[in-house]
PDB file of C-alpha atoms in Angstrom:
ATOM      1  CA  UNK J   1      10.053   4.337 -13.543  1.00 44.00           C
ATOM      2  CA  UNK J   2      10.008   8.256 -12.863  1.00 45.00           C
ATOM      3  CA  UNK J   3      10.006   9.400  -9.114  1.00 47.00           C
ATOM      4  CA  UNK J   4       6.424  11.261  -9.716  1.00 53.00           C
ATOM      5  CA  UNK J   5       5.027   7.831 -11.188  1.00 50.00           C
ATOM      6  CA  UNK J   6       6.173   5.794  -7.967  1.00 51.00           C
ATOM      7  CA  UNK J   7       5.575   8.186  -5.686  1.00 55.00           C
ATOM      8  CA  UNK J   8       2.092   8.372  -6.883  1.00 54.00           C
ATOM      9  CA  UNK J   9       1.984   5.120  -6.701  1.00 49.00           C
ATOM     10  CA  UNK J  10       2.765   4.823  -3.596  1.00 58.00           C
ATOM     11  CA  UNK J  11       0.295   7.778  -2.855  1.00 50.00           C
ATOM     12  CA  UNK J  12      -2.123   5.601  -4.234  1.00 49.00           C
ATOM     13  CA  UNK J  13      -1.344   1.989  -2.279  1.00 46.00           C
ATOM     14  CA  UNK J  14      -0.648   3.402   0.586  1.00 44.00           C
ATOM     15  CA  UNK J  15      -4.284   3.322   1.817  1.00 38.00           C
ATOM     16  CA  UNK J  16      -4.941   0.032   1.023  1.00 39.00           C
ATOM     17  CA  UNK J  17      -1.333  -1.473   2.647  1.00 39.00           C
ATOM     18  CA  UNK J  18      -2.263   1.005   5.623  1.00 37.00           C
ATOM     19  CA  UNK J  19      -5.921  -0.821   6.167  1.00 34.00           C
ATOM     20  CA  UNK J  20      -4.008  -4.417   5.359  1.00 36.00           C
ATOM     21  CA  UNK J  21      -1.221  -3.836   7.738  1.00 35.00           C
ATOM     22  CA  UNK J  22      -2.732  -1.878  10.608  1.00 36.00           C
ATOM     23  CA  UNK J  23      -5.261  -4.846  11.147  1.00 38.00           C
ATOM     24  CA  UNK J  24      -2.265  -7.190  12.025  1.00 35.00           C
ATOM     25  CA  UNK J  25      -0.261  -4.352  14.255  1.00 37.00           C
ATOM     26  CA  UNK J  26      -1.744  -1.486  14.912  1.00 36.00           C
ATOM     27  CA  UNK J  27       0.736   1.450  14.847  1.00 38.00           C
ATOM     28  CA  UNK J  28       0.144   2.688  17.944  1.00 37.00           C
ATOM     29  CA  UNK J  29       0.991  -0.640  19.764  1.00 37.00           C
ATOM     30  CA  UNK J  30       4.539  -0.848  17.787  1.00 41.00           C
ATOM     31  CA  UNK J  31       6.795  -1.698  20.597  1.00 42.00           C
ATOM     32  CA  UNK J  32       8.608  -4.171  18.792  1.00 44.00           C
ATOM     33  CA  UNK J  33      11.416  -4.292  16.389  1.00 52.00           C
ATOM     34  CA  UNK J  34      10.600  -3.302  12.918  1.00 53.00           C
ATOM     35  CA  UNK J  35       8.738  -6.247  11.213  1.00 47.00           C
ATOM     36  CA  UNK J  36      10.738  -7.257   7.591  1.00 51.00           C
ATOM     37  CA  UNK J  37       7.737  -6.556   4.826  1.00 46.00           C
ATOM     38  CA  UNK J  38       9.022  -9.625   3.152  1.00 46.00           C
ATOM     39  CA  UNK J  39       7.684 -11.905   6.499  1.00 44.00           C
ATOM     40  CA  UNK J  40       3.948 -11.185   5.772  1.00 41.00           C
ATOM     41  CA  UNK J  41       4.263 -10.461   2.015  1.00 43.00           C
ATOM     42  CA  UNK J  42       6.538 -12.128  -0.489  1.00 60.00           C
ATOM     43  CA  UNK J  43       8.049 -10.629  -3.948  1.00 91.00           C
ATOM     44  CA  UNK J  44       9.832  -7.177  -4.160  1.00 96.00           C
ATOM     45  CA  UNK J  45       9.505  -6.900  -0.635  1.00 96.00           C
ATOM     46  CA  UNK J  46      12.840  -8.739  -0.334  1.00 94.00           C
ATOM     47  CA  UNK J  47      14.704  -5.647  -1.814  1.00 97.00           C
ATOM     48  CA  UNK J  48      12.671  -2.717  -0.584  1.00 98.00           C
ATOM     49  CA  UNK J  49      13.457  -4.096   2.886  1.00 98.00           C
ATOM     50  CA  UNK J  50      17.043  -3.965   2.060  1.00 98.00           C
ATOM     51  CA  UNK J  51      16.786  -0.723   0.308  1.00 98.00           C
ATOM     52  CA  UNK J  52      14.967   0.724   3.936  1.00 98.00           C
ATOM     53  CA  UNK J  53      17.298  -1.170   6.120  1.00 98.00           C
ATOM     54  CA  UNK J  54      20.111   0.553   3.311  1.00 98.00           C
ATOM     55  CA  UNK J  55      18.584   3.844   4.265  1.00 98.00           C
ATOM     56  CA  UNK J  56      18.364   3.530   7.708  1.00 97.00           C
ATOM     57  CA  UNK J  57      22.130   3.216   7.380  1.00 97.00           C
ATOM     58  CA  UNK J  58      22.517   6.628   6.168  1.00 97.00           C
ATOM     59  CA  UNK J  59      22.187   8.381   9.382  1.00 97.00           C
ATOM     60  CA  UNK J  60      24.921   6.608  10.850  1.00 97.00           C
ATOM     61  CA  UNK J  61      27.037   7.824   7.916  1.00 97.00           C
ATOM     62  CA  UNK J  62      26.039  11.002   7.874  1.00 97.00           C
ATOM     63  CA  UNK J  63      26.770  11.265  11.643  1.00 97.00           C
ATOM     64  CA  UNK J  64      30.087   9.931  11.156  1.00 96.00           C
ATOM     65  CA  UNK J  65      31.056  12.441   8.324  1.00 96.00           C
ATOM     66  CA  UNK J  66      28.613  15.565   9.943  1.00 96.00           C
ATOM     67  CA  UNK J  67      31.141  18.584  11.130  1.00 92.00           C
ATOM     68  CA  UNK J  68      34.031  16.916   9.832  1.00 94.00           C
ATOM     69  CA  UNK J  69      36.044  17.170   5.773  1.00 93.00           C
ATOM     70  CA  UNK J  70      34.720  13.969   4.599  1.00 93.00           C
ATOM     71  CA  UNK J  71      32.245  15.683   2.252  1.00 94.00           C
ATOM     72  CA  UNK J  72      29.049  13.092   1.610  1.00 96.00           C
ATOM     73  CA  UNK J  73      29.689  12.819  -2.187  1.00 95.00           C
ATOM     74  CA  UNK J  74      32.771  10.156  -2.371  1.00 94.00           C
ATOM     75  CA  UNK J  75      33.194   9.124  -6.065  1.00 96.00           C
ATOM     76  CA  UNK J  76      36.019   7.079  -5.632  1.00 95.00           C
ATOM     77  CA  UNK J  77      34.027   4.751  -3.292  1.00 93.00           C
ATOM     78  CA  UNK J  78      31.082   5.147  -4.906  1.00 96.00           C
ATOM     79  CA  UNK J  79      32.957   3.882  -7.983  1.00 97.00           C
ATOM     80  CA  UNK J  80      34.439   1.463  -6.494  1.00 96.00           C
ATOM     81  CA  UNK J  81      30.836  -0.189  -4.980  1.00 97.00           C
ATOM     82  CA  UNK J  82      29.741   0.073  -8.648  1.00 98.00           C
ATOM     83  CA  UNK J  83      32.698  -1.675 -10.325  1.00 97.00           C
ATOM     84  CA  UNK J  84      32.234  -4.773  -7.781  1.00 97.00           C
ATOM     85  CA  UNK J  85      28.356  -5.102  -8.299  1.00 98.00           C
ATOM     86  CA  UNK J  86      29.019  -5.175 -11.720  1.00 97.00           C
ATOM     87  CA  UNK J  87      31.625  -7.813 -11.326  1.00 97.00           C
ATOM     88  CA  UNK J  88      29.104 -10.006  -8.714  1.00 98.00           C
ATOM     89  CA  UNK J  89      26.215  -9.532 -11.345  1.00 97.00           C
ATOM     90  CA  UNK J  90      27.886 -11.576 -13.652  1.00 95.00           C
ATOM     91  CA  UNK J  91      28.368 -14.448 -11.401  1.00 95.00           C
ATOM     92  CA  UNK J  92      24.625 -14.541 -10.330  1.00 96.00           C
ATOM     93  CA  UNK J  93      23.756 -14.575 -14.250  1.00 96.00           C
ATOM     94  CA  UNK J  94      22.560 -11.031 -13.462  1.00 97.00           C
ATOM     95  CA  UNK J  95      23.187  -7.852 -16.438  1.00 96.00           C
ATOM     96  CA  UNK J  96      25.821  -6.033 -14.748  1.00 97.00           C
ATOM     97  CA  UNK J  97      24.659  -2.407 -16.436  1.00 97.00           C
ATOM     98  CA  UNK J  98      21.503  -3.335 -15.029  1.00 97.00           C
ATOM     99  CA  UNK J  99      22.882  -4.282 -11.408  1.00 98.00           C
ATOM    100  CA  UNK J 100      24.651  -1.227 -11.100  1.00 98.00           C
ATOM    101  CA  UNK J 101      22.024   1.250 -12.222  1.00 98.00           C
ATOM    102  CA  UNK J 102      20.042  -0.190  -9.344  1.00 98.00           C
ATOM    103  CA  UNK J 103      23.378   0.129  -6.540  1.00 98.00           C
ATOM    104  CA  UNK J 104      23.432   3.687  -8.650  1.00 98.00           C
ATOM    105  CA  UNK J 105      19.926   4.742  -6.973  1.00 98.00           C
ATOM    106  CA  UNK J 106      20.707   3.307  -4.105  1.00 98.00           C
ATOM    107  CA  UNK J 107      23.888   5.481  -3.250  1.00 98.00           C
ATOM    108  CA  UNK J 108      22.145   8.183  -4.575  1.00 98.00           C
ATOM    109  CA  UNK J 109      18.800   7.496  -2.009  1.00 98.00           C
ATOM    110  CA  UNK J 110      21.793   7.408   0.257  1.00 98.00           C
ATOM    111  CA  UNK J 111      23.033  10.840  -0.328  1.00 98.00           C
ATOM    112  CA  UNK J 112      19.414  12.232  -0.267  1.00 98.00           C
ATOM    113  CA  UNK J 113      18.694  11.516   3.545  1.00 98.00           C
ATOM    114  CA  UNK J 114      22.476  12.228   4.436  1.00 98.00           C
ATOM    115  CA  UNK J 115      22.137  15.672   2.813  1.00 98.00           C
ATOM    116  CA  UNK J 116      18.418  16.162   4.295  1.00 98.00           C
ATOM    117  CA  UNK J 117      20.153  15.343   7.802  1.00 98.00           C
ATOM    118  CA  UNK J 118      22.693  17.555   7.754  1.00 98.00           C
ATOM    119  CA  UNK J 119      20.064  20.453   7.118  1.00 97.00           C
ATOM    120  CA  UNK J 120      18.039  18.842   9.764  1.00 97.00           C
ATOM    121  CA  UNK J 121      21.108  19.304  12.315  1.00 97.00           C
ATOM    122  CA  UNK J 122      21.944  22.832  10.963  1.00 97.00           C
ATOM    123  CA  UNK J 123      18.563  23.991  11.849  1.00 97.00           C
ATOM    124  CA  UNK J 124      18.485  22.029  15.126  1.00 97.00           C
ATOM    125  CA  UNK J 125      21.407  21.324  16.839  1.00 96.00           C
ATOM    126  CA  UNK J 126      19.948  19.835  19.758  1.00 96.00           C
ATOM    127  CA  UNK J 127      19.124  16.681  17.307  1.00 95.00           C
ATOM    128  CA  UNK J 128      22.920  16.480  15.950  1.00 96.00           C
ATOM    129  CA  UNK J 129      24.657  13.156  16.765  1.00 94.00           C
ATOM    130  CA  UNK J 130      26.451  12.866  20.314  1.00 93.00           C
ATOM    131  CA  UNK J 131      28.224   9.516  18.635  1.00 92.00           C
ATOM    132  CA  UNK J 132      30.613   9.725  15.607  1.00 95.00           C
ATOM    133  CA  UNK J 133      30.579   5.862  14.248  1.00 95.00           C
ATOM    134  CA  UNK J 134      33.605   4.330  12.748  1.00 95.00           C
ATOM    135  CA  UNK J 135      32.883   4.432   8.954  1.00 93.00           C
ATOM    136  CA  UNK J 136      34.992   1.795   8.147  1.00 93.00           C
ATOM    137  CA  UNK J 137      34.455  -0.782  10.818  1.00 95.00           C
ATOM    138  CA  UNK J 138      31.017  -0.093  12.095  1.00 95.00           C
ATOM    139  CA  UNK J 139      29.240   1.258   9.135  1.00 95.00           C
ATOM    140  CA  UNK J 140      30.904  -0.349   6.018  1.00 94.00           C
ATOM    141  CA  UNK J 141      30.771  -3.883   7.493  1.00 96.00           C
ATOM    142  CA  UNK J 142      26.720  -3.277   7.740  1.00 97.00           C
ATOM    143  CA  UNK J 143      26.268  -1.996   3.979  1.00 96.00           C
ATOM    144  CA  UNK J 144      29.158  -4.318   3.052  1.00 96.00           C
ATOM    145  CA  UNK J 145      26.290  -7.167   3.822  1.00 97.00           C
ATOM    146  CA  UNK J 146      23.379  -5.422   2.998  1.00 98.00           C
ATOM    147  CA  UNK J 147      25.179  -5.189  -0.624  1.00 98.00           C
ATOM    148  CA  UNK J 148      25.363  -9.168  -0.840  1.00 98.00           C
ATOM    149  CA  UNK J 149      21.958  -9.124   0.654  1.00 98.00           C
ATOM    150  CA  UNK J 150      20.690  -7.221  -2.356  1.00 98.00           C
ATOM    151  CA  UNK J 151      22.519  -8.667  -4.921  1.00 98.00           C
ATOM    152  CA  UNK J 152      20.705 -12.581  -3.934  1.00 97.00           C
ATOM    153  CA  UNK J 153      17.221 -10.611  -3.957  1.00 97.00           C
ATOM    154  CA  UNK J 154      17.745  -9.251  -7.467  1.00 97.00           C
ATOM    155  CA  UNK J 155      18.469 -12.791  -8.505  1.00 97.00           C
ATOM    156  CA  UNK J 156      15.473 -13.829  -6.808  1.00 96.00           C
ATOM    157  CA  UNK J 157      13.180 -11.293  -8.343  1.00 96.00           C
ATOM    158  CA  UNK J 158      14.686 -11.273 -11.662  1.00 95.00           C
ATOM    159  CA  UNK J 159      11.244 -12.946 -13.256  1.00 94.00           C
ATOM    160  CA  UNK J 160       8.880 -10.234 -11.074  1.00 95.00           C
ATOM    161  CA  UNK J 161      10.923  -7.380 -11.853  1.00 96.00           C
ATOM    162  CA  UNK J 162      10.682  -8.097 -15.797  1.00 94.00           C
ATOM    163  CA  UNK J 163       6.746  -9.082 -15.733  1.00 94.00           C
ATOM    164  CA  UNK J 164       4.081  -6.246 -16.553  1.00 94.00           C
ATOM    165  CA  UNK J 165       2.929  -5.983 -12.880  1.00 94.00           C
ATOM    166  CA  UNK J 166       6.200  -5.175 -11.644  1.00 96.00           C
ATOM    167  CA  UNK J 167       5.553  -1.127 -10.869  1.00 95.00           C
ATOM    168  CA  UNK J 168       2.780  -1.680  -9.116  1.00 95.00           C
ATOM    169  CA  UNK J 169       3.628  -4.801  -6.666  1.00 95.00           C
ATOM    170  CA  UNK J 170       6.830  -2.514  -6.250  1.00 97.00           C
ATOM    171  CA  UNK J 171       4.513   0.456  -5.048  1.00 96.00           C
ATOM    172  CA  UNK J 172       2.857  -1.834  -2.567  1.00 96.00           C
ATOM    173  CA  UNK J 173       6.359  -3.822  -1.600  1.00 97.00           C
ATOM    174  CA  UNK J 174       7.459  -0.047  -0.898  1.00 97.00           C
ATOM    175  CA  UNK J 175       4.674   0.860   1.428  1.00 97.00           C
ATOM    176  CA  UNK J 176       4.878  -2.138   3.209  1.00 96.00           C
ATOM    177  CA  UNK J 177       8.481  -1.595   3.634  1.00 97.00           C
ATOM    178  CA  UNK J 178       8.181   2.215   5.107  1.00 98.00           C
ATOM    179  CA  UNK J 179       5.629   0.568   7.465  1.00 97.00           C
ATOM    180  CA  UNK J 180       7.695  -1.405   8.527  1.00 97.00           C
ATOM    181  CA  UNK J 181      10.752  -0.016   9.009  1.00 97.00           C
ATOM    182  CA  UNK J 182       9.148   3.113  11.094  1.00 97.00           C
ATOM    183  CA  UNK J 183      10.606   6.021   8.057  1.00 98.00           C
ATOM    184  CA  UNK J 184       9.904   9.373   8.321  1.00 97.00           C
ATOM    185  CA  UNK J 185       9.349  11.454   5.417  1.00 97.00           C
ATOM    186  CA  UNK J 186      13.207  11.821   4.951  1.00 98.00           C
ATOM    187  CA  UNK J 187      13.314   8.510   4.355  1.00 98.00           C
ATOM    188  CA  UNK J 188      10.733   8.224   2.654  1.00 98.00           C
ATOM    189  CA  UNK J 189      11.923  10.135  -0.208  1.00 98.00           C
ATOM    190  CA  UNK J 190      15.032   8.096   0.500  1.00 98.00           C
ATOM    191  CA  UNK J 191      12.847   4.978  -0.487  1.00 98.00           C
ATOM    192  CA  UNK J 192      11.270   6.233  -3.617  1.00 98.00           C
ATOM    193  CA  UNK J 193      14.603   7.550  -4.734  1.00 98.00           C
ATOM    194  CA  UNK J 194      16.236   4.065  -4.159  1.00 98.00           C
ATOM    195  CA  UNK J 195      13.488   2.442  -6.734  1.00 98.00           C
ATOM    196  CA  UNK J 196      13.108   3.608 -10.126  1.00 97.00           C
ATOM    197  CA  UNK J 197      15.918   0.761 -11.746  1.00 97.00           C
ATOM    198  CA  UNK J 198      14.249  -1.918 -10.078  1.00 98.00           C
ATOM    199  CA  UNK J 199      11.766  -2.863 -12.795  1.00 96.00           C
ATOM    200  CA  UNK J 200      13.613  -4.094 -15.922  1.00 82.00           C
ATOM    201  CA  UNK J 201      10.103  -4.642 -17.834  1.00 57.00           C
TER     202      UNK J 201
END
């Protein structure tokens, strides 16, 4: 699916999950954690509440890399989170190529709100981080489970993501998902970046 299709269609949804949603907690009135899309609607919600959750992520990263030389593209790693999907895929009866075109948008997604961060900080540096988190035992541990998280959902959607409806319950799975989860429009595009390998159909 292209970005401009999903993002239209979740143009499109979006009033109809807002109506849905805002009867059962009204926005206003959110003063507890974010509620997982997947409790009050089942199917792709699963993995675009990992893929948000995934996102959310990203601003820890990019506040442990922000003002330092660890640049946010990192091809060996990325690599190296690509070559084990693939390997996990095949265990789970999954197509590898497919598995890792998904984990493909999702690093990318992850890039996206990094690099819309650091211009965020640039231009405001009363927002930039007062914390720098330990990449590799604070952050990696976190995305190391969201990973396996994933992985189990795209085994558990394999028959949705194949069937003819599968754009459009993803559209409303993704608006559920940024209601959820609180995103801004950063993350946002983060979200619709994350989804165009999801449907296999």
């Amino acid at each position: 699916m292209h970005s401009r299709r999903l993002r239209s269609a979740l143009v499109a949804v979006c009033a109809v999950a807002a109506v849905s949603l805002a009867g059962a907690a009204p926005a206003a009135a959110h003063t507890s954690p974010p509620v997982r899309a997947a409790a009050v609607a089942p199917g792709l919600t699963p993995l675009t509440d990992l893929f948000a959750e995934r996102l959310l992520v990203a601003d820890k990263v990019a506040a442990a890399k922000y003002g330092t030389d660890k640049p946010i593209d990192d091809p060996v790693r990325e690599q190296q989170i690509l070559d084990d999907v693939g390997a996990r895929a095949t265990g789970l009866g999954l197509d590898p190529e497919a598995v890792r075109a998904v984990f493909r948008d999702q690093i990318e997604a992850n890039k996206l709100v990094q690099r819309g961060l650091y211009a965020r900080w640039d231009a405001h540096p009363e927002e930039r981080p007062t914390e720098r988190p330990d990449l590799v035992k604070e952050v990696r541990p976190v995305l190391d489970r969201i990973t396996t998280q994933v992985l189990d959902a795209l085994k558990d959607t394999r028959r949705l993501r194949t069937s003819p409806s599968c754009e459009p319950r993803l559209g409303v799975a993704a608006v559920r998902s940024a209601y959820g989860h609180e995103l801004d429009a950063l993350h946002e595009e983060g979200l619709v970046r994350a989804l165009p390998s999801v449907c296999a159909g």
